[in-house]
Tab-separated table of C-alpha atoms in Angstrom:
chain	number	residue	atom	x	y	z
T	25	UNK	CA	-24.477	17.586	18.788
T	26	UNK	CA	-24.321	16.444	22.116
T	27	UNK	CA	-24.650	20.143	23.428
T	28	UNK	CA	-28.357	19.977	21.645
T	29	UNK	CA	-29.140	16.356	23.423
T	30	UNK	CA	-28.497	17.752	26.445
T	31	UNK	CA	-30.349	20.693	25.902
T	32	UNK	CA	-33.196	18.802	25.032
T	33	UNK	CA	-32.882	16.407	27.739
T	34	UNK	CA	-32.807	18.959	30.549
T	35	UNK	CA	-35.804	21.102	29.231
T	36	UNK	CA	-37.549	17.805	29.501
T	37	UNK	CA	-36.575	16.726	32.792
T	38	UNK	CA	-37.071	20.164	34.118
T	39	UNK	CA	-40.978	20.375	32.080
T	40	UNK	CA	-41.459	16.973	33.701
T	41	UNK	CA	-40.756	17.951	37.344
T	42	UNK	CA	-42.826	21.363	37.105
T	43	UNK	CA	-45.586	18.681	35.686
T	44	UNK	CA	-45.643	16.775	38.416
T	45	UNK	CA	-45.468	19.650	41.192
T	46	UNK	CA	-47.976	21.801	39.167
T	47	UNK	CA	-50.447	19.621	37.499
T	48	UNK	CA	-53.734	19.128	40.116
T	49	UNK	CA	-54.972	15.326	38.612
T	50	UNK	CA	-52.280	13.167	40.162
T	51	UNK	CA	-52.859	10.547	37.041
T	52	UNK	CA	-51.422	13.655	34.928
T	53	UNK	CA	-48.410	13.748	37.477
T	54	UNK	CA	-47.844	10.331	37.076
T	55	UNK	CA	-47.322	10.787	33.352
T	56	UNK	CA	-45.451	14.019	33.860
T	57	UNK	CA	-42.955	12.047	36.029
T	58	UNK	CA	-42.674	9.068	33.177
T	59	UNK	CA	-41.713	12.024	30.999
T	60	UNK	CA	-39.082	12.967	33.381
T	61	UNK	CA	-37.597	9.981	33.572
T	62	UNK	CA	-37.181	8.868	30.197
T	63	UNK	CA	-35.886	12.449	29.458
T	64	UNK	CA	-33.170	12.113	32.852
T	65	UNK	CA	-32.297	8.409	31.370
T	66	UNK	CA	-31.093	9.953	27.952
T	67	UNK	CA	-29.079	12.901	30.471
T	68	UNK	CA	-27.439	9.532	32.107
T	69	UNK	CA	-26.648	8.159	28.238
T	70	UNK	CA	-25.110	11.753	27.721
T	71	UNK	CA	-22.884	10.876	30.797
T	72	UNK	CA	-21.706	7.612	29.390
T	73	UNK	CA	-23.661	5.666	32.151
T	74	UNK	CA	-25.423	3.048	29.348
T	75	UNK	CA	-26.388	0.745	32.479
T	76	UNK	CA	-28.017	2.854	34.816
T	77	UNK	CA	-30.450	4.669	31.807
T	78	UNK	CA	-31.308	1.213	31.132
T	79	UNK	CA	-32.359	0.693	34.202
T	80	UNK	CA	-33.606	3.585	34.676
T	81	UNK	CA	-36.550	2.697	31.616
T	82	UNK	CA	-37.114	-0.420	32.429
T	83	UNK	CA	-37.087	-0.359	36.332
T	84	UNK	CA	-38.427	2.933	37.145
T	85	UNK	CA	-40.451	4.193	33.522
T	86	UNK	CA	-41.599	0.633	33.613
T	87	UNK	CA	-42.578	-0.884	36.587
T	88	UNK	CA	-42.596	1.513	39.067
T	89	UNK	CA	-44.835	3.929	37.207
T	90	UNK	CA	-47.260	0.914	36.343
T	91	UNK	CA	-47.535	0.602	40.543
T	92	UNK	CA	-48.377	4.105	40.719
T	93	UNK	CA	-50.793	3.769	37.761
T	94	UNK	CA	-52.656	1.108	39.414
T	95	UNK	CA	-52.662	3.181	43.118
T	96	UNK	CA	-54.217	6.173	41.066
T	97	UNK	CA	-56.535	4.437	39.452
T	98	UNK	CA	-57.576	2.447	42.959
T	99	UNK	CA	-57.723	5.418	44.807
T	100	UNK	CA	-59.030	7.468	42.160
T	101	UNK	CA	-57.973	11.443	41.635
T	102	UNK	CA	-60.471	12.204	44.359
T	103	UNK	CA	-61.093	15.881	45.397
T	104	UNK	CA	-57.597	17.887	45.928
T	105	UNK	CA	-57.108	19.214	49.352
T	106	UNK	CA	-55.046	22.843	49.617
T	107	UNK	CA	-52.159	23.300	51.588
T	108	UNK	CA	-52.833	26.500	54.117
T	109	UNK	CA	-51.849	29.701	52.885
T	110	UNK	CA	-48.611	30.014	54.982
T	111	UNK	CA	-47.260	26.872	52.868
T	112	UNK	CA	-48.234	28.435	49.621
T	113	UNK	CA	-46.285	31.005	49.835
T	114	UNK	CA	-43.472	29.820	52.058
T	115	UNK	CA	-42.675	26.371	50.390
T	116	UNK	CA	-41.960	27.846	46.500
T	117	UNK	CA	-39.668	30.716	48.866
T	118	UNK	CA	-37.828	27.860	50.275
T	119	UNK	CA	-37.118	25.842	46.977
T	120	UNK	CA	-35.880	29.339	45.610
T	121	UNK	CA	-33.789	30.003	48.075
T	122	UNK	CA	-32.302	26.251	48.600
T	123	UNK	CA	-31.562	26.543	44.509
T	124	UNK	CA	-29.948	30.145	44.995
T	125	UNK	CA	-27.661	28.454	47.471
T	126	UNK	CA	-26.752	25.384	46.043
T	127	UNK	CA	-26.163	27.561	42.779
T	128	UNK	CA	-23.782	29.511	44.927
T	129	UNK	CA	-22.079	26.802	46.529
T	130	UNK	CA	-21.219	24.915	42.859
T	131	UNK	CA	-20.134	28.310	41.542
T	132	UNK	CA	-18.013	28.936	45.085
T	133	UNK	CA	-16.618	25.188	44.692
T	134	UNK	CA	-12.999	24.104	44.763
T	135	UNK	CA	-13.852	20.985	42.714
T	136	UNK	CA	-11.590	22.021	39.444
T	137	UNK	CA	-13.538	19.111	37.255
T	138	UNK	CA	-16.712	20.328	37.732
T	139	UNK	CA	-16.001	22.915	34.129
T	140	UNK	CA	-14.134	20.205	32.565
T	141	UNK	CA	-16.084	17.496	30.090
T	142	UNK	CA	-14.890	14.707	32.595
T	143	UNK	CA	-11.924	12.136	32.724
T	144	UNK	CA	-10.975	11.077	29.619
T	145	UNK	CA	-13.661	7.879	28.099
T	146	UNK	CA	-12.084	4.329	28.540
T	147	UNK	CA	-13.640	1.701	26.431
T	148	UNK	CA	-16.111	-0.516	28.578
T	149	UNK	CA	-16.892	2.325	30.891
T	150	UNK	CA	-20.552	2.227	32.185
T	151	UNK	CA	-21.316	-1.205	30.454
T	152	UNK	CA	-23.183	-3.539	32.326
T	153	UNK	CA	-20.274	-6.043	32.523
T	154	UNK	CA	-18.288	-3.393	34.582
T	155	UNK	CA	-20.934	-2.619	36.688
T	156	UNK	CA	-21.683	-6.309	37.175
T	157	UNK	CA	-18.336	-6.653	38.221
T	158	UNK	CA	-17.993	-3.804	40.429
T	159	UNK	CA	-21.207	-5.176	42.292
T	160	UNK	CA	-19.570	-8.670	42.683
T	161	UNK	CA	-16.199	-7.917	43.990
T	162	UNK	CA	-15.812	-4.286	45.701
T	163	UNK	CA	-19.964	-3.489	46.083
T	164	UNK	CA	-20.920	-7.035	47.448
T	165	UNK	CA	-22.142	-5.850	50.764
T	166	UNK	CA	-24.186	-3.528	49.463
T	167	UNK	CA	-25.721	-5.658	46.947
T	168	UNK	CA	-26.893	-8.119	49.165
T	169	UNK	CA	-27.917	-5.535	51.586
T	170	UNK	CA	-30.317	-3.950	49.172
T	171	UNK	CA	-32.124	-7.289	47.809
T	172	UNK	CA	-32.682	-7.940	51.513
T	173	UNK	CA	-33.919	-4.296	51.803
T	174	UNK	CA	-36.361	-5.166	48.343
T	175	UNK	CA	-37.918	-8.326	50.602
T	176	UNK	CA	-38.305	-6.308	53.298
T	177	UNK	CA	-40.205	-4.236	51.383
T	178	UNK	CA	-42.353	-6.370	49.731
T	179	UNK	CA	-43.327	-7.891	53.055
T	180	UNK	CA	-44.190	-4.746	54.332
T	181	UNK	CA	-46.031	-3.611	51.452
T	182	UNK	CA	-48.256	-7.049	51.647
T	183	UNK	CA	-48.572	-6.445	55.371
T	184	UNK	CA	-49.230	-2.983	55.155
T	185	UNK	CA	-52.066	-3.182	52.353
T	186	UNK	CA	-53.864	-6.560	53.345
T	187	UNK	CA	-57.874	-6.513	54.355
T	188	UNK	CA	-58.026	-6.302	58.094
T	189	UNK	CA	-61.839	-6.814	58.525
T	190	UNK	CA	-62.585	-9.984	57.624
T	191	UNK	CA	-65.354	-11.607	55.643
T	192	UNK	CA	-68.101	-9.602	53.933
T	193	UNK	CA	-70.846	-11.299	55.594
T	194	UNK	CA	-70.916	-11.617	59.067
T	195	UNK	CA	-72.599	-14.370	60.134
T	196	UNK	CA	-70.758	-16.685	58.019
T	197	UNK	CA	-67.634	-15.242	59.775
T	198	UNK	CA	-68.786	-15.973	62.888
T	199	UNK	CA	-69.775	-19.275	61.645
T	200	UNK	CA	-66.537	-20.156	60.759
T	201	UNK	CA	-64.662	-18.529	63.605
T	202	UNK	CA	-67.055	-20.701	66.449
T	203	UNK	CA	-67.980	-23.917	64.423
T	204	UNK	CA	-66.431	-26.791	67.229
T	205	UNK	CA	-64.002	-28.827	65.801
T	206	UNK	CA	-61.846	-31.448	67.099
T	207	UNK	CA	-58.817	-30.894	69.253
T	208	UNK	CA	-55.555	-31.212	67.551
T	209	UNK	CA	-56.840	-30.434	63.866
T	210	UNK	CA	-54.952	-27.975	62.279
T	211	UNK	CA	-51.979	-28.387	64.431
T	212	UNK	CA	-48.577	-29.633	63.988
T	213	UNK	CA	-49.235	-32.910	65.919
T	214	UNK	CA	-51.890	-33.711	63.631
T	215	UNK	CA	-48.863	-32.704	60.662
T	216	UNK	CA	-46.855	-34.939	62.302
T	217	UNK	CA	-48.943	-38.072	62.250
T	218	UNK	CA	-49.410	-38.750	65.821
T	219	UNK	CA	-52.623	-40.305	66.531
T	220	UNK	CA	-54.115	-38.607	69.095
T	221	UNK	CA	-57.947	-37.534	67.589
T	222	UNK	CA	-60.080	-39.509	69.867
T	223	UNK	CA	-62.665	-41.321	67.967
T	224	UNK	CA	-65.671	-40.665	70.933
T	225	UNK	CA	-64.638	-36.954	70.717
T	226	UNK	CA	-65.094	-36.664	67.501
T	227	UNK	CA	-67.997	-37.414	67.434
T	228	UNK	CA	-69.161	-35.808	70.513
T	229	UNK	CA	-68.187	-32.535	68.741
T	230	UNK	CA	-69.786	-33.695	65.774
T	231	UNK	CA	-73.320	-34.199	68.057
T	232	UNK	CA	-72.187	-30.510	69.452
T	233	UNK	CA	-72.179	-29.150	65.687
T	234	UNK	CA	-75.554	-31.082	64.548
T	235	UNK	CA	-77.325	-29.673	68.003
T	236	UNK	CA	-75.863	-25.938	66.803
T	237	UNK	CA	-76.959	-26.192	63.133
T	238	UNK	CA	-80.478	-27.549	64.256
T	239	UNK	CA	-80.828	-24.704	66.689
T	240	UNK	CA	-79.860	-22.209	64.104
T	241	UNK	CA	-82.352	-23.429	61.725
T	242	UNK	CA	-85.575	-22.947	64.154
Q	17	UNK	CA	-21.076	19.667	27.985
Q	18	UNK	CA	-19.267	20.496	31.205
Q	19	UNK	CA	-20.380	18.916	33.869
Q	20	UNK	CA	-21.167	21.582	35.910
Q	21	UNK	CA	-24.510	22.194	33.382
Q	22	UNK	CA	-25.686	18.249	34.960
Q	23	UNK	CA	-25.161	19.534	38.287
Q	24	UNK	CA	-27.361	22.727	37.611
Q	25	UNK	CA	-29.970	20.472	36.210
Q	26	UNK	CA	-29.321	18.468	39.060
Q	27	UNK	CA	-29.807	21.474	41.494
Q	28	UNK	CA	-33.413	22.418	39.776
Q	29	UNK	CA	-35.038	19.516	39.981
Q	30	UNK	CA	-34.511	18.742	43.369
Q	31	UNK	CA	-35.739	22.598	44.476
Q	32	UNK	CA	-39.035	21.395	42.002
Q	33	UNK	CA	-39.115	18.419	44.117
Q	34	UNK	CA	-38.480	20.402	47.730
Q	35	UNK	CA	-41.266	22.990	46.938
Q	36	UNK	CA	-43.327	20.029	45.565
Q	37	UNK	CA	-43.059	18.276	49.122
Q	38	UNK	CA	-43.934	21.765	50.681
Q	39	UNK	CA	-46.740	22.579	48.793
Q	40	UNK	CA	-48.535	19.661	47.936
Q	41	UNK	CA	-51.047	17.896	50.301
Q	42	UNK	CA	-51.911	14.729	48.090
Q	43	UNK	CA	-49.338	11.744	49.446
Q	44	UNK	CA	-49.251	10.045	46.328
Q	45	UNK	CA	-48.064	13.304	45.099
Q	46	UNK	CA	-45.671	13.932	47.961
Q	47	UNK	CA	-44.139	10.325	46.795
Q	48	UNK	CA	-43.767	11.479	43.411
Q	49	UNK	CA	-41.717	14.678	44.548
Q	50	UNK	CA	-39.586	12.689	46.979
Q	51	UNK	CA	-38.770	10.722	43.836
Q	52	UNK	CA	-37.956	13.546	41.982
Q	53	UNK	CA	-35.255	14.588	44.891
Q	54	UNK	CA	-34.157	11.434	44.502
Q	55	UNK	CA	-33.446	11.447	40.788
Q	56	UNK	CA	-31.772	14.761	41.185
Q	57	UNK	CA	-29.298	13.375	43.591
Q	58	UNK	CA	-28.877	9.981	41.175
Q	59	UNK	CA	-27.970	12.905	38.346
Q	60	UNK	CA	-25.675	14.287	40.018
Q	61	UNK	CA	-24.026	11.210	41.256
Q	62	UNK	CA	-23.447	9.637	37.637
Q	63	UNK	CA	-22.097	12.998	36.672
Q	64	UNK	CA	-19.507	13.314	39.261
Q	65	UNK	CA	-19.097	9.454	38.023
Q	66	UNK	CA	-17.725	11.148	35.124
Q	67	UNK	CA	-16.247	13.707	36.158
Q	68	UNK	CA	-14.334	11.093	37.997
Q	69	UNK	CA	-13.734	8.423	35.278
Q	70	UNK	CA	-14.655	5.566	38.077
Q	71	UNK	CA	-18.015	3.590	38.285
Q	72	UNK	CA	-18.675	3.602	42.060
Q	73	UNK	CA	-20.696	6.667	41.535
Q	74	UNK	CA	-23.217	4.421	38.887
Q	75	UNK	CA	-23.326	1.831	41.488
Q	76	UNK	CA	-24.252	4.165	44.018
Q	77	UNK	CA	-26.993	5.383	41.801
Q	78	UNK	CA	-28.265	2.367	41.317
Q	79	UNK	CA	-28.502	1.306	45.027
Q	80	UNK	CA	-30.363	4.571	45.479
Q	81	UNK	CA	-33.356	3.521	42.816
Q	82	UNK	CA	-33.296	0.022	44.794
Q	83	UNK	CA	-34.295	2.581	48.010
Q	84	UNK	CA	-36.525	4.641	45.746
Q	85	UNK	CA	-38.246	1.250	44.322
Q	86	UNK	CA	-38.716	0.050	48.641
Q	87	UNK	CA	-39.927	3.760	49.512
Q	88	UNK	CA	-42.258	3.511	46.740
Q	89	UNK	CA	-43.790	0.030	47.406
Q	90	UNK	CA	-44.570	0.787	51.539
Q	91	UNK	CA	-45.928	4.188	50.357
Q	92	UNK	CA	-48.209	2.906	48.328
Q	93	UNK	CA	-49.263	0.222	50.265
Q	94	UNK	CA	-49.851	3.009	53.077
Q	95	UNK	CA	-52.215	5.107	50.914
Q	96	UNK	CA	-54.037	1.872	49.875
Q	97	UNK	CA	-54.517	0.976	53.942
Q	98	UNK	CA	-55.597	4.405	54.387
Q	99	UNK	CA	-58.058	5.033	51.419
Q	100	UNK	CA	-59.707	1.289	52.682
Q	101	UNK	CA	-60.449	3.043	56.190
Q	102	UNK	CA	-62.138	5.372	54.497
Q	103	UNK	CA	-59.445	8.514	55.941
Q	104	UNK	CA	-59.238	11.553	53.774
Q	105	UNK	CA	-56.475	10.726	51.316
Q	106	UNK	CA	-54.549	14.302	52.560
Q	107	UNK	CA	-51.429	14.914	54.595
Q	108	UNK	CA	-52.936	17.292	56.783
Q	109	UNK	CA	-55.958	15.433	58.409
Q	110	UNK	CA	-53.771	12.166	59.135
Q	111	UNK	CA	-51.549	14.221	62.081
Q	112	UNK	CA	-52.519	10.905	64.752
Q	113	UNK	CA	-48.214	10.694	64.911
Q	114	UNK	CA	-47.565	14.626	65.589
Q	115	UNK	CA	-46.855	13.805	69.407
């Protein structure tokens, strides 16, 4: 039984990753790759890891692909650019030959498990209450480490895909960006409560900004 | 199944995902092939989890989707920058960082 799960699994996961390398609309890859992973998350159920396929739907199947989704559709499929004809030939060479010699390196390997079904199951193994544990006592660093790494991200991503060029129209911009205002607003000591706005400049500034609205209307 | 079937599965998809990288000049489907690679290496880590009867190997896996997840998120906020300059969305024409 489990021989035909995995069987089915792995042609999946292996039809999903030719998908995504083969398939020219990158919305189809997209899909291709959701296939994948829901088909690699019932491999990791095969290998008693109940936690990680979990997370595996809901974190990568589920919200990860919806980012990509939403890219694609932004961007749009657009026209699809091919890579020179040196890299066509060469790059499917290289994956060959990288999968003939990690083929021969697992074959060649001293590990005496790897033809074995694995240790024997204990009870509770793979459950989110040992993993939880695990990440609380020996993995703490490296929990901590990666939500920092996740804010990081987020930053970035926000920094990274912000507008950079301002307001649509460009007079009000400029508008905005030169209209005379009174010294201190919008600063801390202003925050702070100290009263240092001086009535008469206020509303010399306030003269200034009549004078410019008058001029820009004739 | 022995375990040494995961690891061949393993093994494929992250060649798929290699030649993907080579071949293709579309970045959001360059990201999609680097996630492949990484899936293949989270496969094989939960099966040599098993193999070894000890969880590290799940944690490990998991900590690698966080970095998959972060990849994913500046990528993508990369193409976005680039398709509102107006750049061709390709790999090839975007060589300003080749030195």
């Amino acid at each position: 039984m489990s021989a035909v799960l995995f069987f089915i699994a792995a042609i999946g996961a292996l039809a999903g990753a030719i998908g995504v390398v083969t398939l020219r609309n990158p919305f189809y890859s997209v899909l291709a790759l959701v296939c994948h992973l829901v088909a690699l998350a019932a491999l990791f159920l095969l290998l008693r890891a109940e936690f990680v396929a979990a997370a595996q739907v809901v974190v990568y199947a589920g919200a990860v692909m919806v980012l990509y989704v939403f890219v694609v559709a932004y961007v749009g499929g657009g026209e699809e650019y091919q890579a020179g004809a040196a890299l066509r030939v060469l790059g499917p060479l290289f994956a060959l030959a990288l999968a003939v010699e990690l083929c021969i390196a697992m074959l060649g390997s001293a590990l005496s498990g790897i033809g074995g079904k694995g240790a024997p199951y204990v009870r509770g193994f793979g459950t989110p209450r040992e993993i939880g544990r695990l990440f609380l006592t020996s993995y703490l660093f490296p929990f901590e480490l990666a939500s920092l790494l996740l804010l990081v991200a987020a930053i970035g991503a926000v920094v990274l895909a912000r507008r950079r060029r301002g307001l649509d129209d460009p007079e009000l911009e400029s508008r905005l960006l030169h209209t005379p205002r009174p010294v201190f607003t919008g600063t801390m000591a202003e925050a702070a409560g100290l009263p240092r706005i001086v009535p008469e400049l206020i509303e010399a500034v306030r003269a200034g900004a009549e004078l410019e609205r008058t001029d820009a209307g004739s | 199944m022995p375990i040494g079937w995961y690891l061949t599965v393993s093994v494929l998809i992250f060649c798929i995902g290699a030649g993907g990288v080579l071949t293709r000049r579309n970045p959001l489907v360059i990201l999609l092939c680097l996630e492949l690679m990484l899936n293949a290496a989270n496969l094989a880590l939960v099966a040599f989890a098993r193999m070894h009867g000890g969880e590290a190997g799940q944690v490990f896996a998991l900590i690698v989707m966080v970095v998959a997840a972060c990849e994913v998120t500046v990528g993508l906020g990369l193409i976005v920058a680039i398709y509102r300059r107006n750049l061709p969305i390709d790999v090839d024409e975007l060589h300003e960082l080749n030195g």
